[in-house]
Amino acid sequence: MDSLAAAPGTGPATSPIPVLRPTRVRKSFADLPTDRSLVMGILNVTPDSFSDGGKFATADDAIAEGLRMHYAGADIVDVGGESTRPNADRISAEDEQKRIIPVISTLVKAGALVSVDTMNASTAAKAIEAGAAIINDVSGLEFDPEMPDLVAERGVHYVLMHQRGNPQTMATFANYDDVVDDVITELTNIREKFYAAGVSQEQIIVDPGIGFAKNDSHNWALLGSLERLEVLGHRILVGASRKRFLGSLLSSAGKAAPPSERDSASIAVTALAAAHGAWCVRVHDVAANLDAVKVAAAWTR
């Protein structure tokens, strides 16, 4: 039987990956499971990611990791070329595209359903041309007002995340009367710009923005109130994997647990979020979190 050849630099001599053949030539949105929460694998093609320290900063390493996620069962692989950790510096759209477009193109050819993690409409457009089916924009529409028109024109799905400020300033905006009500109100207001551009309700996925302009108590309040977000009428994506509030929870002797030691807590959040209605969870460890959403689905059934 024929098999999919490994991408350059991803063969056994450097980064061994399973040489498997995808079940479909190309996975589409219509192929996604409907009997459990989805798992979106995080692929940071950056030198300064908070979670993996630039482990997949080269195209070859990123492709190898993306293929591992795909073959491990990731429903979606989310490819990003710009770090959005607190205090991260912005990069040009051109540099962002050089990092991620070859990765997206290769993963799509391997059969993966790919989302592009970007705040730039120009990058999103290039990614769609390369085969991406989802735009995951963490900006809360703070940076590029052309996004609504692009989403309407291309007909892709769009993750609308709650955010205030930018990576340098967002911590100063973590002030809410009721964080859940405020997030719902602000997402509703931003959503109107997409409706005005002709984007349909079905295209929009909402993300409460765990860790973005939120402190630990805000994050826990949002996670504990996912059902309240259903009033928006959209599918809900939760991205909590390895984030700082979990490090604080697992702190020892006053020192937060590093990202590498937050996976068990991340998996617990995944199971609870899935059991409480999350349409998708965005995670680093695909296989373990896929197990968690399957358990949650069986439990709730």
mmCIF file of N, CA, C and O in Angstrom, residues 104-178:
data_model
loop_
_atom_site.group_PDB
_atom_site.id
_atom_site.type_symbol
_atom_site.label_atom_id
_atom_site.label_comp_id
_atom_site.label_asym_id
_atom_site.label_seq_id
_atom_site.Cartn_x
_atom_site.Cartn_y
_atom_site.Cartn_z
ATOM 1 N N ILE A 104 1.518 25.174 6.466
ATOM 2 C CA ILE A 104 0.091 24.971 6.209
ATOM 3 C C ILE A 104 -0.110 24.171 4.922
ATOM 4 O O ILE A 104 -0.884 23.208 4.886
ATOM 5 N N SER A 105 0.583 24.556 3.871
ATOM 6 C CA SER A 105 0.430 23.884 2.584
ATOM 7 C C SER A 105 0.739 22.396 2.692
ATOM 8 O O SER A 105 -0.002 21.550 2.176
ATOM 9 N N THR A 106 1.829 22.061 3.390
ATOM 10 C CA THR A 106 2.216 20.653 3.516
ATOM 11 C C THR A 106 1.217 19.867 4.348
ATOM 12 O O THR A 106 0.848 18.735 4.009
ATOM 13 N N LEU A 107 0.745 20.451 5.449
ATOM 14 C CA LEU A 107 -0.208 19.745 6.306
ATOM 15 C C LEU A 107 -1.534 19.515 5.586
ATOM 16 O O LEU A 107 -2.154 18.458 5.730
ATOM 17 N N VAL A 108 -1.976 20.497 4.817
ATOM 18 C CA VAL A 108 -3.213 20.330 4.057
ATOM 19 C C VAL A 108 -3.062 19.199 3.043
ATOM 20 O O VAL A 108 -3.964 18.367 2.879
ATOM 21 N N LYS A 109 -1.911 19.142 2.375
ATOM 22 C CA LYS A 109 -1.676 18.066 1.405
ATOM 23 C C LYS A 109 -1.671 16.700 2.084
ATOM 24 O O LYS A 109 -2.001 15.684 1.465
ATOM 25 N N ALA A 110 -1.299 16.676 3.374
ATOM 26 C CA ALA A 110 -1.298 15.414 4.122
ATOM 27 C C ALA A 110 -2.685 15.031 4.612
ATOM 28 O O ALA A 110 -2.857 13.962 5.195
ATOM 29 N N GLY A 111 -3.662 15.905 4.391
ATOM 30 C CA GLY A 111 -5.031 15.585 4.782
ATOM 31 C C GLY A 111 -5.521 16.278 6.021
ATOM 32 O O GLY A 111 -6.656 16.055 6.455
ATOM 33 N N ALA A 112 -4.706 17.126 6.643
ATOM 34 C CA ALA A 112 -5.100 17.785 7.882
ATOM 35 C C ALA A 112 -6.060 18.925 7.612
ATOM 36 O O ALA A 112 -5.980 19.606 6.585
ATOM 37 N N LEU A 113 -6.978 19.143 8.558
ATOM 38 C CA LEU A 113 -7.801 20.346 8.558
ATOM 39 C C LEU A 113 -7.029 21.393 9.355
ATOM 40 O O LEU A 113 -6.716 21.182 10.529
ATOM 41 N N VAL A 114 -6.727 22.504 8.722
ATOM 42 C CA VAL A 114 -5.814 23.490 9.305
ATOM 43 C C VAL A 114 -6.535 24.795 9.591
ATOM 44 O O VAL A 114 -7.343 25.273 8.791
ATOM 45 N N SER A 115 -6.228 25.361 10.747
ATOM 46 C CA SER A 115 -6.632 26.728 11.060
ATOM 47 C C SER A 115 -5.370 27.571 11.137
ATOM 48 O O SER A 115 -4.296 27.063 11.462
ATOM 49 N N VAL A 116 -5.506 28.855 10.845
ATOM 50 C CA VAL A 116 -4.361 29.756 10.918
ATOM 51 C C VAL A 116 -4.566 30.704 12.094
ATOM 52 O O VAL A 116 -5.590 31.365 12.202
ATOM 53 N N ASP A 117 -3.596 30.733 12.968
ATOM 54 C CA ASP A 117 -3.616 31.595 14.151
ATOM 55 C C ASP A 117 -2.927 32.900 13.774
ATOM 56 O O ASP A 117 -1.693 32.987 13.765
ATOM 57 N N THR A 118 -3.728 33.907 13.427
ATOM 58 C CA THR A 118 -3.144 35.166 12.976
ATOM 59 C C THR A 118 -4.065 36.335 13.294
ATOM 60 O O THR A 118 -5.293 36.182 13.365
ATOM 61 N N MET A 119 -3.467 37.501 13.445
ATOM 62 C CA MET A 119 -4.218 38.735 13.649
ATOM 63 C C MET A 119 -4.238 39.592 12.391
ATOM 64 O O MET A 119 -4.817 40.673 12.382
ATOM 65 N N ASN A 120 -3.588 39.104 11.322
ATOM 66 C CA ASN A 120 -3.437 39.870 10.091
ATOM 67 C C ASN A 120 -4.309 39.310 8.977
ATOM 68 O O ASN A 120 -4.205 38.130 8.622
ATOM 69 N N ALA A 121 -5.152 40.162 8.400
ATOM 70 C CA ALA A 121 -6.009 39.712 7.310
ATOM 71 C C ALA A 121 -5.191 39.267 6.102
ATOM 72 O O ALA A 121 -5.560 38.312 5.411
ATOM 73 N N SER A 122 -4.064 39.926 5.838
ATOM 74 C CA SER A 122 -3.247 39.543 4.683
ATOM 75 C C SER A 122 -2.668 38.149 4.868
ATOM 76 O O SER A 122 -2.616 37.347 3.930
ATOM 77 N N THR A 123 -2.241 37.825 6.090
ATOM 78 C CA THR A 123 -1.738 36.478 6.377
ATOM 79 C C THR A 123 -2.861 35.455 6.291
ATOM 80 O O THR A 123 -2.681 34.362 5.746
ATOM 81 N N ALA A 124 -4.018 35.815 6.816
ATOM 82 C CA ALA A 124 -5.165 34.909 6.748
ATOM 83 C C ALA A 124 -5.508 34.599 5.298
ATOM 84 O O ALA A 124 -5.803 33.450 4.953
ATOM 85 N N ALA A 125 -5.463 35.603 4.433
ATOM 86 C CA ALA A 125 -5.773 35.389 3.024
ATOM 87 C C ALA A 125 -4.783 34.420 2.384
ATOM 88 O O ALA A 125 -5.171 33.512 1.635
ATOM 89 N N LYS A 126 -3.490 34.593 2.667
ATOM 90 C CA LYS A 126 -2.467 33.687 2.125
ATOM 91 C C LYS A 126 -2.669 32.269 2.657
ATOM 92 O O LYS A 126 -2.488 31.277 1.931
ATOM 93 N N ALA A 127 -3.043 32.169 3.928
ATOM 94 C CA ALA A 127 -3.250 30.855 4.527
ATOM 95 C C ALA A 127 -4.443 30.145 3.906
ATOM 96 O O ALA A 127 -4.417 28.926 3.678
ATOM 97 N N ILE A 128 -5.494 30.890 3.626
ATOM 98 C CA ILE A 128 -6.666 30.303 2.976
ATOM 99 C C ILE A 128 -6.294 29.789 1.594
ATOM 100 O O ILE A 128 -6.700 28.704 1.172
ATOM 101 N N GLU A 129 -5.488 30.560 0.873
ATOM 102 C CA GLU A 129 -5.022 30.117 -0.446
ATOM 103 C C GLU A 129 -4.203 28.830 -0.340
ATOM 104 O O GLU A 129 -4.209 27.995 -1.248
ATOM 105 N N ALA A 130 -3.503 28.663 0.798
ATOM 106 C CA ALA A 130 -2.707 27.455 1.024
ATOM 107 C C ALA A 130 -3.552 26.295 1.530
ATOM 108 O O ALA A 130 -3.037 25.181 1.676
ATOM 109 N N GLY A 131 -4.836 26.553 1.828
ATOM 110 C CA GLY A 131 -5.731 25.470 2.224
ATOM 111 C C GLY A 131 -6.325 25.567 3.604
ATOM 112 O O GLY A 131 -7.121 24.700 3.992
ATOM 113 N N ALA A 132 -5.985 26.584 4.387
ATOM 114 C CA ALA A 132 -6.558 26.722 5.721
ATOM 115 C C ALA A 132 -8.053 26.972 5.626
ATOM 116 O O ALA A 132 -8.522 27.693 4.744
ATOM 117 N N ALA A 133 -8.817 26.381 6.555
ATOM 118 C CA ALA A 133 -10.277 26.488 6.519
ATOM 119 C C ALA A 133 -10.834 27.334 7.651
ATOM 120 O O ALA A 133 -12.035 27.629 7.668
ATOM 121 N N ILE A 134 -9.979 27.708 8.602
ATOM 122 C CA ILE A 134 -10.420 28.449 9.778
ATOM 123 C C ILE A 134 -9.413 29.556 10.058
ATOM 124 O O ILE A 134 -8.201 29.341 9.965
ATOM 125 N N ILE A 135 -9.910 30.730 10.433
ATOM 126 C CA ILE A 135 -9.055 31.805 10.927
ATOM 127 C C ILE A 135 -9.244 31.883 12.436
ATOM 128 O O ILE A 135 -10.369 32.065 12.915
ATOM 129 N N ASN A 136 -8.165 31.739 13.176
ATOM 130 C CA ASN A 136 -8.200 31.844 14.633
ATOM 131 C C ASN A 136 -7.517 33.157 15.009
ATOM 132 O O ASN A 136 -6.297 33.248 15.045
ATOM 133 N N ASP A 137 -8.327 34.172 15.265
ATOM 134 C CA ASP A 137 -7.826 35.529 15.487
ATOM 135 C C ASP A 137 -7.936 35.876 16.968
ATOM 136 O O ASP A 137 -9.033 36.105 17.476
ATOM 137 N N VAL A 138 -6.804 35.933 17.662
ATOM 138 C CA VAL A 138 -6.826 36.199 19.100
ATOM 139 C C VAL A 138 -6.917 37.681 19.425
ATOM 140 O O VAL A 138 -6.913 38.057 20.595
ATOM 141 N N SER A 139 -7.033 38.524 18.440
ATOM 142 C CA SER A 139 -6.959 39.966 18.679
ATOM 143 C C SER A 139 -8.257 40.574 19.175
ATOM 144 O O SER A 139 -8.264 41.719 19.626
ATOM 145 N N GLY A 140 -9.380 39.840 19.064
ATOM 146 C CA GLY A 140 -10.642 40.476 19.371
ATOM 147 C C GLY A 140 -10.923 41.620 18.412
ATOM 148 O O GLY A 140 -11.588 42.590 18.767
ATOM 149 N N LEU A 141 -10.411 41.505 17.198
ATOM 150 C CA LEU A 141 -10.536 42.496 16.133
ATOM 151 C C LEU A 141 -9.887 43.833 16.502
ATOM 152 O O LEU A 141 -10.280 44.889 16.044
ATOM 153 N N GLU A 142 -8.854 43.760 17.361
ATOM 154 C CA GLU A 142 -8.162 44.973 17.796
ATOM 155 C C GLU A 142 -7.177 45.482 16.748
ATOM 156 O O GLU A 142 -6.824 46.653 16.755
ATOM 157 N N PHE A 143 -6.697 44.612 15.847
ATOM 158 C CA PHE A 143 -5.564 44.970 15.012
ATOM 159 C C PHE A 143 -5.859 45.137 13.538
ATOM 160 O O PHE A 143 -5.207 45.922 12.866
ATOM 161 N N ASP A 144 -6.812 44.399 12.993
ATOM 162 C CA ASP A 144 -7.018 44.445 11.551
ATOM 163 C C ASP A 144 -8.500 44.531 11.223
ATOM 164 O O ASP A 144 -9.211 43.510 11.239
ATOM 165 N N PRO A 145 -8.992 45.727 10.900
ATOM 166 C CA PRO A 145 -10.416 45.896 10.613
ATOM 167 C C PRO A 145 -10.867 45.241 9.316
ATOM 168 O O PRO A 145 -12.065 45.202 9.022
ATOM 169 N N GLU A 146 -9.929 44.711 8.514
ATOM 170 C CA GLU A 146 -10.299 44.069 7.257
ATOM 171 C C GLU A 146 -10.744 42.616 7.441
ATOM 172 O O GLU A 146 -11.217 41.985 6.481
ATOM 173 N N MET A 147 -10.615 42.081 8.646
ATOM 174 C CA MET A 147 -10.979 40.683 8.880
ATOM 175 C C MET A 147 -12.431 40.369 8.520
ATOM 176 O O MET A 147 -12.697 39.354 7.847
ATOM 177 N N PRO A 148 -13.411 41.162 8.941
ATOM 178 C CA PRO A 148 -14.800 40.807 8.609
ATOM 179 C C PRO A 148 -15.048 40.664 7.112
ATOM 180 O O PRO A 148 -15.717 39.707 6.678
ATOM 181 N N ASP A 149 -14.520 41.591 6.321
ATOM 182 C CA ASP A 149 -14.715 41.505 4.872
ATOM 183 C C ASP A 149 -14.051 40.258 4.294
ATOM 184 O O ASP A 149 -14.601 39.603 3.398
ATOM 185 N N LEU A 150 -12.868 39.912 4.806
ATOM 186 C CA LEU A 150 -12.177 38.718 4.316
ATOM 187 C C LEU A 150 -12.971 37.456 4.641
ATOM 188 O O LEU A 150 -13.135 36.578 3.783
ATOM 189 N N VAL A 151 -13.466 37.355 5.874
ATOM 190 C CA VAL A 151 -14.228 36.171 6.276
ATOM 191 C C VAL A 151 -15.490 36.035 5.435
ATOM 192 O O VAL A 151 -15.853 34.938 5.006
ATOM 193 N N ALA A 152 -16.150 37.167 5.186
ATOM 194 C CA ALA A 152 -17.362 37.133 4.353
ATOM 195 C C ALA A 152 -17.040 36.724 2.926
ATOM 196 O O ALA A 152 -17.744 35.900 2.319
ATOM 197 N N GLU A 153 -15.976 37.272 2.370
ATOM 198 C CA GLU A 153 -15.611 37.001 0.982
ATOM 199 C C GLU A 153 -15.193 35.560 0.765
ATOM 200 O O GLU A 153 -15.584 34.919 -0.221
ATOM 201 N N ARG A 154 -14.402 35.013 1.699
ATOM 202 C CA ARG A 154 -13.857 33.663 1.512
ATOM 203 C C ARG A 154 -14.768 32.566 2.073
ATOM 204 O O ARG A 154 -14.548 31.389 1.784
ATOM 205 N N GLY A 155 -15.716 32.937 2.906
ATOM 206 C CA GLY A 155 -16.650 31.947 3.419
ATOM 207 C C GLY A 155 -16.068 30.968 4.415
ATOM 208 O O GLY A 155 -16.612 29.875 4.613
ATOM 209 N N VAL A 156 -14.947 31.316 5.054
ATOM 210 C CA VAL A 156 -14.302 30.420 6.010
ATOM 211 C C VAL A 156 -14.901 30.591 7.402
ATOM 212 O O VAL A 156 -15.660 31.523 7.659
ATOM 213 N N HIS A 157 -14.533 29.689 8.286
ATOM 214 C CA HIS A 157 -14.942 29.804 9.685
ATOM 215 C C HIS A 157 -13.961 30.710 10.417
ATOM 216 O O HIS A 157 -12.775 30.773 10.082
ATOM 217 N N TYR A 158 -14.467 31.399 11.427
ATOM 218 C CA TYR A 158 -13.669 32.419 12.114
ATOM 219 C C TYR A 158 -13.840 32.279 13.622
ATOM 220 O O TYR A 158 -14.967 32.239 14.129
ATOM 221 N N VAL A 159 -12.713 32.183 14.326
ATOM 222 C CA VAL A 159 -12.743 32.149 15.785
ATOM 223 C C VAL A 159 -12.634 33.577 16.296
ATOM 224 O O VAL A 159 -11.607 34.237 16.138
ATOM 225 N N LEU A 160 -13.718 34.046 16.901
ATOM 226 C CA LEU A 160 -13.777 35.385 17.477
ATOM 227 C C LEU A 160 -13.441 35.272 18.960
ATOM 228 O O LEU A 160 -14.234 34.755 19.743
ATOM 229 N N MET A 161 -12.263 35.710 19.333
ATOM 230 C CA MET A 161 -11.807 35.592 20.714
ATOM 231 C C MET A 161 -11.940 36.907 21.453
ATOM 232 O O MET A 161 -11.699 37.981 20.883
ATOM 233 N N HIS A 162 -12.287 36.835 22.728
ATOM 234 C CA HIS A 162 -12.351 38.042 23.547
ATOM 235 C C HIS A 162 -10.941 38.457 23.950
ATOM 236 O O HIS A 162 -10.142 37.648 24.419
ATOM 237 N N GLN A 163 -10.666 39.731 23.787
ATOM 238 C CA GLN A 163 -9.348 40.280 24.099
ATOM 239 C C GLN A 163 -9.504 41.763 24.367
ATOM 240 O O GLN A 163 -10.442 42.406 23.849
ATOM 241 N N ARG A 164 -8.619 42.300 25.158
ATOM 242 C CA ARG A 164 -8.525 43.742 25.345
ATOM 243 C C ARG A 164 -7.062 44.132 25.235
ATOM 244 O O ARG A 164 -6.193 43.448 25.784
ATOM 245 N N GLY A 165 -6.783 45.229 24.536
ATOM 246 C CA GLY A 165 -5.405 45.692 24.437
ATOM 247 C C GLY A 165 -4.571 44.835 23.515
ATOM 248 O O GLY A 165 -5.057 44.248 22.552
ATOM 249 N N ASN A 166 -3.272 44.725 23.826
ATOM 250 C CA ASN A 166 -2.327 43.943 23.041
ATOM 251 C C ASN A 166 -1.412 43.198 24.011
ATOM 252 O O ASN A 166 -1.556 43.342 25.234
ATOM 253 N N PRO A 167 -0.483 42.375 23.522
ATOM 254 C CA PRO A 167 0.359 41.612 24.452
ATOM 255 C C PRO A 167 1.114 42.460 25.474
ATOM 256 O O PRO A 167 1.406 41.994 26.573
ATOM 257 N N GLN A 168 1.418 43.710 25.114
ATOM 258 C CA GLN A 168 2.138 44.577 26.050
ATOM 259 C C GLN A 168 1.215 45.207 27.096
ATOM 260 O O GLN A 168 1.641 45.518 28.203
ATOM 261 N N THR A 169 -0.050 45.402 26.754
ATOM 262 C CA THR A 169 -0.944 46.167 27.633
ATOM 263 C C THR A 169 -2.103 45.372 28.219
ATOM 264 O O THR A 169 -2.806 45.880 29.101
ATOM 265 N N MET A 170 -2.342 44.147 27.759
ATOM 266 C CA MET A 170 -3.580 43.473 28.123
ATOM 267 C C MET A 170 -3.743 43.261 29.625
ATOM 268 O O MET A 170 -4.875 43.266 30.134
ATOM 269 N N ALA A 171 -2.654 43.102 30.360
ATOM 270 C CA ALA A 171 -2.774 42.884 31.809
ATOM 271 C C ALA A 171 -3.427 44.075 32.503
ATOM 272 O O ALA A 171 -4.116 43.917 33.527
ATOM 273 N N THR A 172 -3.255 45.262 31.961
ATOM 274 C CA THR A 172 -3.826 46.464 32.585
ATOM 275 C C THR A 172 -5.324 46.575 32.347
ATOM 276 O O THR A 172 -5.992 47.399 32.973
ATOM 277 N N PHE A 173 -5.859 45.752 31.442
ATOM 278 C CA PHE A 173 -7.289 45.804 31.127
ATOM 279 C C PHE A 173 -8.081 44.696 31.823
ATOM 280 O O PHE A 173 -9.250 44.482 31.491
ATOM 281 N N ALA A 174 -7.482 44.007 32.762
ATOM 282 C CA ALA A 174 -8.156 42.900 33.446
ATOM 283 C C ALA A 174 -9.037 43.430 34.575
ATOM 284 O O ALA A 174 -8.849 43.118 35.756
ATOM 285 N N ASN A 175 -10.019 44.231 34.195
ATOM 286 C CA ASN A 175 -10.953 44.818 35.149
ATOM 287 C C ASN A 175 -12.375 44.615 34.636
ATOM 288 O O ASN A 175 -12.715 45.077 33.549
ATOM 289 N N TYR A 176 -13.196 43.929 35.420
ATOM 290 C CA TYR A 176 -14.553 43.597 34.994
ATOM 291 C C TYR A 176 -15.529 43.769 36.150
ATOM 292 O O TYR A 176 -15.170 43.588 37.318
ATOM 293 N N ASP A 177 -16.783 44.116 35.821
ATOM 294 C CA ASP A 177 -17.846 44.102 36.829
ATOM 295 C C ASP A 177 -18.272 42.662 37.066
ATOM 296 O O ASP A 177 -18.299 42.175 38.190
ATOM 297 N N ASP A 178 -18.646 41.986 36.006
ATOM 298 C CA ASP A 178 -18.907 40.541 36.004
ATOM 299 C C ASP A 178 -18.236 40.022 34.754
ATOM 300 O O ASP A 178 -18.676 40.327 33.631
#
